[in-house]
Coordinates of C-alpha atoms and ligand atoms in Angstrom, one line a residue:
M529 CA 0.0 0.0 0.0
V530 CA 2.8 2.3 0.5
G531 CA 4.9 1.7 -2.7
G532 CA 3.5 2.3 -6.2
N533 CA 2.2 5.8 -5.5
G534 CA 2.5 7.0 -9.0
A535 CA 4.4 10.2 -9.9
L536 CA 5.0 12.5 -6.9
Y537 CA 6.5 15.0 -8.9
P538 CA 8.2 15.4 -12.2
I539 CA 11.3 13.6 -13.0
I540 CA 13.4 16.7 -13.0
G541 CA 12.3 17.4 -9.2
F542 CA 13.5 13.8 -8.4
A543 CA 16.7 14.0 -10.2
S544 CA 17.7 17.3 -8.4
C545 CA 16.5 15.9 -5.0
V546 CA 18.6 12.8 -5.3
A547 CA 21.7 14.8 -6.4
F548 CA 21.3 17.2 -3.6
I549 CA 20.8 14.4 -1.1
Y550 CA 23.8 12.5 -2.4
L551 CA 26.1 15.6 -2.4
S552 CA 25.1 16.6 1.1
F553 CA 25.0 13.2 2.8
G554 CA 26.8 10.8 0.2
D555 CA 28.8 9.0 2.8
L556 CA 25.7 8.6 5.2
W557 CA 23.6 6.6 2.9
I558 CA 23.1 3.8 5.4
D559 CA 20.7 1.7 7.2
I560 CA 18.7 4.0 9.5
R561 CA 17.6 1.4 12.0
T562 CA 21.1 0.8 13.3
H563 CA 23.7 3.6 12.7
T564 CA 22.3 7.1 12.7
K565 CA 22.9 9.1 15.7
L566 CA 20.5 12.0 16.2
S567 CA 21.6 15.4 17.3
F568 CA 19.7 17.9 19.4
V569 CA 17.4 20.4 17.6
E570 CA 18.6 23.9 18.3
R571 CA 17.3 27.3 17.1
N572 CA 18.9 30.3 15.5
G573 CA 16.6 33.3 15.8
S574 CA 13.4 32.3 14.1
Q575 CA 14.5 29.0 12.7
F576 CA 15.0 25.4 13.9
I577 CA 18.5 24.1 13.3
V578 CA 19.6 20.6 13.1
D579 CA 23.2 19.6 12.3
G580 CA 24.0 23.5 11.7
R581 CA 21.2 23.7 8.9
P582 CA 17.8 25.1 8.9
F583 CA 15.1 22.5 9.8
Y584 CA 11.6 22.6 8.4
F585 CA 9.4 19.6 8.9
N586 CA 6.2 17.7 8.4
G587 CA 5.0 15.7 11.2
W588 CA 1.9 14.3 13.1
N589 CA 0.3 13.6 16.4
S590 CA -0.3 10.2 18.0
Y591 CA -1.1 11.1 21.7
W592 CA -1.9 7.5 22.6
M593 CA 1.7 5.9 22.3
M594 CA 2.7 5.6 25.9
D595 CA -0.7 4.2 26.9
H596 CA -0.6 1.5 24.2
A597 CA 2.9 0.6 25.0
V598 CA 1.9 -0.6 28.5
D599 CA 0.1 -3.4 27.0
E600 CA 1.9 -6.2 25.1
S601 CA -0.9 -6.9 22.6
R602 CA -1.2 -3.1 21.7
K603 CA 2.5 -2.3 21.9
P604 CA 3.3 -3.2 18.2
R605 CA 1.1 -0.2 17.2
I606 CA 3.9 2.1 18.3
R607 CA 6.4 0.7 15.8
T608 CA 3.6 0.5 13.1
I609 CA 2.9 4.3 13.3
L610 CA 6.5 5.3 13.7
Q611 CA 7.6 3.2 10.9
T612 CA 4.7 4.6 8.7
G613 CA 5.6 8.2 9.7
A614 CA 9.2 7.6 8.8
K615 CA 8.2 6.1 5.4
M616 CA 6.1 9.1 4.8
G617 CA 9.1 11.4 5.2
L618 CA 7.7 12.8 8.4
T619 CA 10.3 13.6 11.0
V620 CA 8.4 14.9 14.2
C621 CA 5.7 13.4 16.3
R622 CA 4.0 14.9 19.2
T623 CA 2.7 12.7 21.9
W624 CA 1.7 12.7 25.8
A625 CA 4.3 12.1 28.3
F626 CA 1.7 12.2 31.1
N627 CA -1.3 10.4 32.4
D628 CA -2.4 11.6 35.8
G629 CA -4.5 9.3 37.9
D630 CA -6.3 7.8 35.0
Y631 CA -6.3 4.2 33.7
N632 CA -2.7 3.1 33.1
A633 CA -1.6 6.3 34.9
L634 CA 2.1 7.1 34.8
Q635 CA 1.6 9.3 37.8
I636 CA -0.7 7.4 40.2
S637 CA -0.8 10.1 42.9
P638 CA 1.5 13.1 43.4
G639 CA 5.1 11.9 43.3
R640 CA 4.1 8.1 42.9
F641 CA 5.0 6.7 39.5
D642 CA 4.1 3.3 37.9
E643 CA 7.3 1.8 36.6
R644 CA 5.4 -0.3 34.0
V645 CA 4.1 2.8 32.5
F646 CA 7.5 4.7 32.7
R647 CA 9.0 1.6 30.8
A648 CA 6.3 2.2 28.2
L649 CA 7.4 5.6 27.7
D650 CA 11.0 4.4 27.6
H651 CA 9.9 2.2 24.9
V652 CA 8.2 5.0 22.8
I653 CA 11.3 7.1 22.8
A654 CA 13.6 4.2 22.0
E655 CA 11.5 3.3 19.1
A656 CA 11.2 6.8 17.9
N657 CA 15.0 7.0 17.9
Q658 CA 15.3 3.9 15.8
Y659 CA 13.1 5.7 13.1
G660 CA 14.8 9.0 13.3
I661 CA 11.4 10.6 14.5
R662 CA 11.9 13.3 17.1
L663 CA 9.3 13.8 19.7
I664 CA 7.5 16.7 21.2
L665 CA 6.7 15.5 24.8
C666 CA 3.8 17.2 26.5
L667 CA 3.9 17.3 30.3
V668 CA 0.3 17.8 31.3
N669 CA -3.2 18.4 30.0
N670 CA -5.5 21.5 30.5
L671 CA -8.4 19.3 29.5
Q672 CA -9.5 16.5 31.6
A673 CA -8.4 13.5 29.4
Y674 CA -5.6 11.5 31.1
G675 CA -6.2 13.5 34.3
G676 CA -5.1 16.9 33.5
K677 CA -5.2 20.0 35.8
T678 CA -8.4 18.9 37.2
Q679 CA -6.7 15.7 38.6
Y680 CA -3.9 17.8 40.1
V681 CA -6.6 20.1 41.9
K682 CA -8.5 17.0 43.1
W683 CA -5.2 15.5 44.6
A684 CA -4.5 18.6 46.4
W685 CA -8.0 18.9 47.7
E686 CA -8.0 15.2 48.8
E687 CA -4.7 15.8 50.8
G688 CA -6.3 18.8 52.4
I689 CA -3.8 21.3 51.1
G690 CA -5.6 22.7 48.1
L691 CA -6.5 26.4 48.3
S692 CA -9.5 26.0 45.9
S693 CA -11.6 23.5 44.0
S694 CA -11.4 25.7 40.8
N695 CA -9.5 23.9 37.9
D696 CA -7.4 27.1 37.6
S697 CA -5.9 26.7 41.0
F698 CA -3.6 24.5 39.1
F699 CA -1.9 27.5 37.9
Y700 CA -1.7 29.5 41.1
D701 CA -1.9 27.2 44.1
P702 CA 1.7 26.8 45.5
S703 CA 1.2 23.2 46.5
I704 CA -0.1 22.3 43.0
R705 CA 2.9 24.0 41.4
H706 CA 5.1 22.0 43.6
Y707 CA 3.4 18.7 42.6
F708 CA 3.9 19.7 38.9
K709 CA 7.6 20.5 39.4
N710 CA 8.1 17.4 41.1
Y711 CA 6.5 15.6 38.2
V712 CA 8.5 17.5 35.7
K713 CA 11.8 16.8 37.5
T714 CA 11.1 13.0 37.6
V715 CA 10.4 12.9 33.9
L716 CA 13.4 14.9 32.8
T717 CA 15.7 13.0 34.9
R718 CA 14.3 9.7 34.0
K719 CA 17.1 7.2 32.8
N720 CA 15.6 5.1 29.9
T721 CA 15.8 1.5 30.9
L722 CA 16.3 0.5 27.2
T723 CA 18.9 3.1 26.0
G724 CA 20.5 4.0 29.5
V725 CA 20.2 7.7 28.3
E726 CA 18.4 10.2 30.7
Y727 CA 15.5 11.9 29.0
R728 CA 17.1 15.3 29.5
D729 CA 20.2 14.1 27.5
D730 CA 18.2 12.3 24.8
P731 CA 18.3 14.1 21.3
T732 CA 15.3 12.1 20.2
I733 CA 13.3 14.6 22.3
F734 CA 12.7 17.6 20.1
A735 CA 11.2 19.8 22.8
W736 CA 9.2 19.7 26.1
E737 CA 5.9 21.1 26.0
L738 CA 4.6 22.6 29.3
I739 CA 0.8 22.0 28.9
N740 CA -1.6 21.0 26.1
E741 CA -3.8 24.1 25.2
P742 CA -3.8 26.1 28.5
R743 CA -6.6 28.3 29.3
C744 CA -7.1 30.2 32.6
I745 CA -10.6 31.9 32.3
S746 CA -10.7 32.8 35.9
D747 CA -8.0 35.5 35.2
K748 CA -8.7 37.1 31.9
S749 CA -6.0 39.6 32.4
G750 CA -3.7 36.8 31.6
D751 CA -1.2 37.3 34.6
T752 CA -1.9 34.1 36.3
L753 CA -1.0 32.1 33.3
Q754 CA 1.9 34.2 32.4
D755 CA 3.5 33.8 35.8
W756 CA 2.9 30.0 35.6
I757 CA 4.6 29.9 32.3
E758 CA 7.5 31.9 33.5
E759 CA 8.0 29.8 36.5
M760 CA 7.6 26.3 34.8
S761 CA 9.8 27.1 31.6
T762 CA 12.6 28.5 34.0
F763 CA 12.3 25.3 36.1
V764 CA 12.5 23.1 33.0
K765 CA 15.7 25.0 31.8
S766 CA 17.3 24.7 35.3
I767 CA 17.1 20.9 34.9
D768 CA 17.6 20.4 31.2
R769 CA 19.9 22.8 29.1
N770 CA 19.7 20.6 26.0
H771 CA 16.1 20.8 25.1
L772 CA 13.8 23.6 23.5
V773 CA 10.7 24.5 25.5
T774 CA 7.3 25.5 24.3
V775 CA 4.1 26.4 26.0
G776 CA 1.5 24.4 24.1
L777 CA -0.8 27.3 23.3
E778 CA -3.7 27.3 20.9
G779 CA -2.4 30.6 19.6
F780 CA -5.2 32.9 20.6
Y781 CA -4.6 36.8 20.9
G782 CA -5.4 38.4 24.1
P783 CA -6.0 41.8 25.5
K784 CA -2.2 42.8 25.4
S785 CA -2.2 42.3 21.7
P786 CA -5.0 44.7 20.7
K787 CA -3.8 45.0 17.0
R788 CA -4.3 41.3 16.5
L789 CA -7.8 40.6 18.0
T790 CA -9.5 40.7 14.7
V791 CA -7.5 37.7 13.7
N792 CA -9.1 35.5 16.5
P793 CA -11.8 33.1 15.4
E794 CA -14.4 34.8 17.5
F795 CA -14.6 37.2 20.5
W796 CA -14.4 34.5 23.2
A797 CA -10.9 33.5 22.1
S798 CA -9.5 36.9 23.5
D799 CA -11.2 36.4 26.9
I800 CA -9.7 33.1 28.3
G801 CA -6.6 34.4 30.0
T802 CA -4.0 33.6 27.3
D803 CA -2.2 35.7 24.8
F804 CA -0.1 34.3 22.1
V805 CA 2.5 37.0 21.8
R806 CA 2.9 37.8 25.5
N807 CA 3.1 34.2 26.5
S808 CA 5.5 33.0 23.8
K809 CA 7.8 36.2 24.3
I810 CA 9.0 34.8 27.7
S811 CA 12.9 34.2 27.4
T812 CA 12.8 30.8 28.6
V813 CA 10.3 29.8 25.9
D814 CA 12.2 28.8 22.7
F815 CA 9.3 28.6 20.2
A816 CA 5.8 29.3 19.8
S817 CA 2.9 26.9 19.3
V818 CA -0.4 27.2 17.4
H819 CA -3.3 24.9 16.9
I820 CA -5.9 25.1 14.0
Y821 CA -9.4 24.0 14.6
P822 CA -11.6 26.2 12.4
D823 CA -14.9 24.1 12.7
H824 CA -14.7 24.0 16.5
W825 CA -13.6 27.6 17.0
S826 CA -16.2 29.3 14.8
H827 CA -20.0 29.3 14.3
N828 CA -19.6 30.4 10.6
P829 CA -20.6 26.9 8.8
E830 CA -19.2 28.0 5.4
F831 CA -16.3 25.9 4.4
E832 CA -14.7 28.5 2.2
H833 CA -14.7 30.9 5.2
K834 CA -12.8 28.3 7.1
L835 CA -10.0 28.0 4.6
K836 CA -9.7 31.8 4.5
F837 CA -9.5 31.8 8.2
V838 CA -6.7 29.3 8.3
A839 CA -4.6 31.2 5.9
K840 CA -5.0 34.4 7.8
W841 CA -4.4 32.8 11.2
M842 CA -1.2 31.0 10.0
L843 CA 0.2 34.0 8.2
S844 CA -0.4 36.2 11.2
H845 CA 1.5 33.9 13.5
I846 CA 4.4 33.5 11.2
E847 CA 4.7 37.2 10.9
D848 CA 4.7 37.5 14.8
G849 CA 7.5 34.8 14.8
D850 CA 9.6 36.9 12.5
K851 CA 9.0 40.4 13.5
E852 CA 7.7 40.3 17.2
L853 CA 9.0 37.2 18.7
K854 CA 12.1 36.3 16.7
K855 CA 11.4 32.7 17.4
P856 CA 10.1 29.8 15.5
V857 CA 6.5 29.1 15.2
M858 CA 5.2 25.5 15.1
F859 CA 1.7 24.5 14.0
T860 CA 1.4 21.6 16.6
E861 CA -2.2 20.6 15.9
F862 CA -4.5 21.1 13.0
G863 CA -7.8 19.2 12.2
L864 CA -11.1 19.3 10.6
S865 CA -13.8 17.2 11.9
K866 CA -15.8 14.2 10.7
D867 CA -18.5 16.6 9.7
F868 CA -16.5 17.4 6.6
E869 CA -15.9 15.2 3.5
P870 CA -12.5 13.6 3.1
S871 CA -12.0 15.7 0.0
Q872 CA -12.7 18.8 2.1
R873 CA -10.3 17.8 4.7
E874 CA -7.7 17.4 2.0
R875 CA -8.2 20.9 0.9
F876 CA -7.8 22.1 4.3
Y877 CA -4.5 20.2 5.0
K878 CA -3.3 21.5 1.7
V879 CA -3.7 25.0 2.8
I880 CA -1.7 24.4 5.9
L881 CA 1.1 22.3 4.1
D882 CA 1.5 25.0 1.5
I883 CA 1.9 27.8 3.9
T884 CA 4.4 25.8 5.8
Y885 CA 6.3 25.0 2.6
K886 CA 6.3 28.6 1.5
S887 CA 7.7 29.6 5.1
A888 CA 10.4 27.0 4.5
K889 CA 11.3 28.2 1.1
M890 CA 11.6 31.9 2.3
N891 CA 13.3 31.0 5.7
K892 CA 10.5 32.3 7.6
S893 CA 9.6 31.4 11.1
G894 CA 6.8 28.8 10.4
G895 CA 9.0 25.7 11.1
G896 CA 6.7 22.8 10.6
S897 CA 3.1 21.5 11.1
L898 CA 1.8 18.4 12.9
V899 CA -1.6 17.0 11.8
W900 CA -3.9 15.9 14.6
Q901 CA -3.9 12.8 14.5
F902 CA -2.8 9.5 13.2
L903 CA -4.1 6.1 14.3
V904 CA -3.8 2.5 13.2
E905 CA -6.7 0.3 12.4
G906 CA -8.8 -1.2 15.3
M907 CA -8.5 1.6 17.8
E908 CA -11.8 3.4 17.4
E909 CA -12.1 4.1 21.1
F910 CA -9.0 6.3 20.8
N911 CA -10.3 8.1 17.8
D912 CA -11.9 11.5 18.2
E913 CA -13.5 13.6 15.5
F914 CA -10.3 14.2 13.7
G915 CA -8.3 10.8 13.7
I916 CA -7.1 9.4 10.3
V917 CA -5.4 6.1 9.4
P918 CA -2.8 7.5 7.0
W919 CA -2.6 4.6 4.5
K920 CA -6.5 4.3 4.2
R921 CA -6.9 7.0 1.5
K922 CA -4.3 7.2 -1.1
S923 CA -4.8 10.9 -1.9
T924 CA -4.5 12.0 1.6
Y925 CA -1.3 9.9 2.0
Q926 CA 0.0 11.3 -1.1
L927 CA -0.7 14.9 0.1
F928 CA 1.6 14.4 3.1
T929 CA 4.4 12.5 1.5
E930 CA 4.5 15.1 -1.4
Q931 CA 5.1 17.6 1.4
S932 CA 7.9 15.7 2.7
C933 CA 9.5 15.5 -0.7
K934 CA 9.1 19.2 -1.4
L935 CA 10.7 20.1 1.9
A936 CA 13.6 17.7 1.1
R937 CA 14.0 19.3 -2.1
I938 CA 14.8 22.8 -0.6
Q939 CA 16.7 21.7 2.5
G940 CA 18.0 18.2 1.7
A941 CA 17.2 15.1 3.8
L942 CA 18.2 14.4 7.2
P943 CA 20.7 11.4 7.5
T944 CA 17.9 9.5 9.1
Q945 CA 15.5 9.9 6.2
M946 CA 17.8 9.0 3.4
D947 CA 16.5 5.5 2.9
Y948 CA 12.9 6.3 3.1
L949 CA 13.0 9.5 1.0
R950 CA 14.8 7.8 -1.8
K951 CA 12.1 5.2 -2.1
L952 CA 9.3 7.8 -1.5
C953 CA 10.4 10.6 -3.6
T954 CA 11.9 8.7 -6.7
H955 CA 9.1 6.3 -7.1
R956 CA 7.4 6.1 -10.5
Ligands
NAG912 C1 22.0 32.4 12.4 O1 21.2 33.3 11.7 C2 21.9 34.4 11.2 C3 20.9 35.4 10.5 O2 19.7 34.8 10.2 C4 22.9 33.9 10.2 O3 23.7 35.1 9.7 C5 23.8 32.9 11.0 O4 24.8 32.4 10.0 C6 23.1 31.8 11.5 N1 24.0 31.0 12.3 C7 24.0 29.8 12.3 C8 25.0 29.0 13.2 O5 23.2 29.1 11.6
NAG913 C1 -13.1 21.4 36.0 O1 -13.2 21.0 34.7 C2 -14.1 20.1 34.3 C3 -14.0 19.7 32.9 O2 -13.1 20.5 32.2 C4 -15.5 20.3 34.7 O3 -16.3 19.3 34.6 C5 -15.5 20.8 36.1 O4 -16.7 21.1 36.5 C6 -14.6 21.8 36.5 N1 -14.5 22.2 37.8 C7 -14.4 23.2 38.3 C8 -14.4 23.4 39.8 O5 -14.3 24.3 37.7
NAG914 C1 17.4 30.4 3.1 O1 18.5 30.1 3.7 C2 19.4 29.1 3.0 C3 20.6 28.7 4.0 O2 20.4 28.8 5.2 C4 19.8 29.8 1.9 O3 20.7 28.9 1.0 C5 18.7 30.2 0.9 O4 19.2 30.9 -0.2 C6 17.8 31.1 1.8 N1 16.5 31.3 0.9 C7 16.1 32.5 0.7 C8 14.9 32.6 -0.1 O5 16.5 33.5 1.5

């Protein structure tokens, strides 16, 4: 199903691609499963850098990997999805490095960890390394799935030390901040039982993401969340000097960015205690993150309106990255729900991939985009409104692989991609 894709682009393109790869990495044309050593992702101004060169990428989300790796019968799905991603020329995957108090919890209660689940996370990281996939690891959820901030608040409440039962006390209660820091420290200093490498020293990890989609509606000024981000990003940096840090924002503009408010999908978005520019400007935050959910965010049902919104949303954030933040911007989630036809989804994906490609071509701050989300067959209970099995629909598969090849044409391939890209981008 993966081969025989037909022409991905004209023969001229393929010839120059191969020549370029060969010239850049001729002596590294090797078996990727065994020999390639990854290096850390760095940044220079508004660009990500790998091996001294600008790095733009095509990637995906599979939030469920740690959870599945706990169970022997579901564990092979990790390899399946990572191998598929690698074969599609994808280089970055975002996933959860948390599960607080839920089924298969990594953190059972504050400071108590399940070694079985930690070994599952070890496995995910070790496998990703084998396929040359770099991971964005997220440390907690703003939402309730897999525990999230609600679970932390519940713990503090149960132990009789919580200040408030409000979910937002996650951000301001000192005892909860302490719980979270303890969690972060345990994860960052974890020594992988399969590779022997501490997580903080492992270049397979692209970056730490503090929290998935933070919102703090109880303080609309944004000061509470700002303070939390400052403290937590500084804390991560005090333990780990190797890795980049991002917040995990959805990207909404707040009251401190009045010029940008009209870019928000609707009014509510400016009133939830976050501000993309202010939050991302913090010096211990290395790059900005943005999500793209036009059908959930807006009441306007018209599809063409959504596509226009997406373009405006992305270009605005890329401009912020270049002019205001001088940091890379990563589109860490994008999805269109099941209410839309697969062909409409493809048009939506294409707008995003094209803008990312243009950013790469022009050396702009838009560093890469990660689709939400990939699954394998037989995991319907882990699907949401957005999941796709990447090999199920040929035209969708081709859309993503073509992006990988286009990016490789302008920046060359990573040593880890050589083998797969050659197959992918030269197929006729
Ligand atoms: C960093 O970027 C600047 C300007 O964009 C460039 O002049 C410099 O060579 C870059 N440094 C590295 C190490 O890539
Ligand atoms: C916390 O959040 C959950 C869901 O996000 C909600 O059901 C619950 O009512 C919230 N609790 C408080 C105290 O805000
Ligand atoms: C982008 O940067 C690369 C090297 O860092 C350079 O070779 C290329 O010419 C630049 N492209 C543009 C459009 O500035």
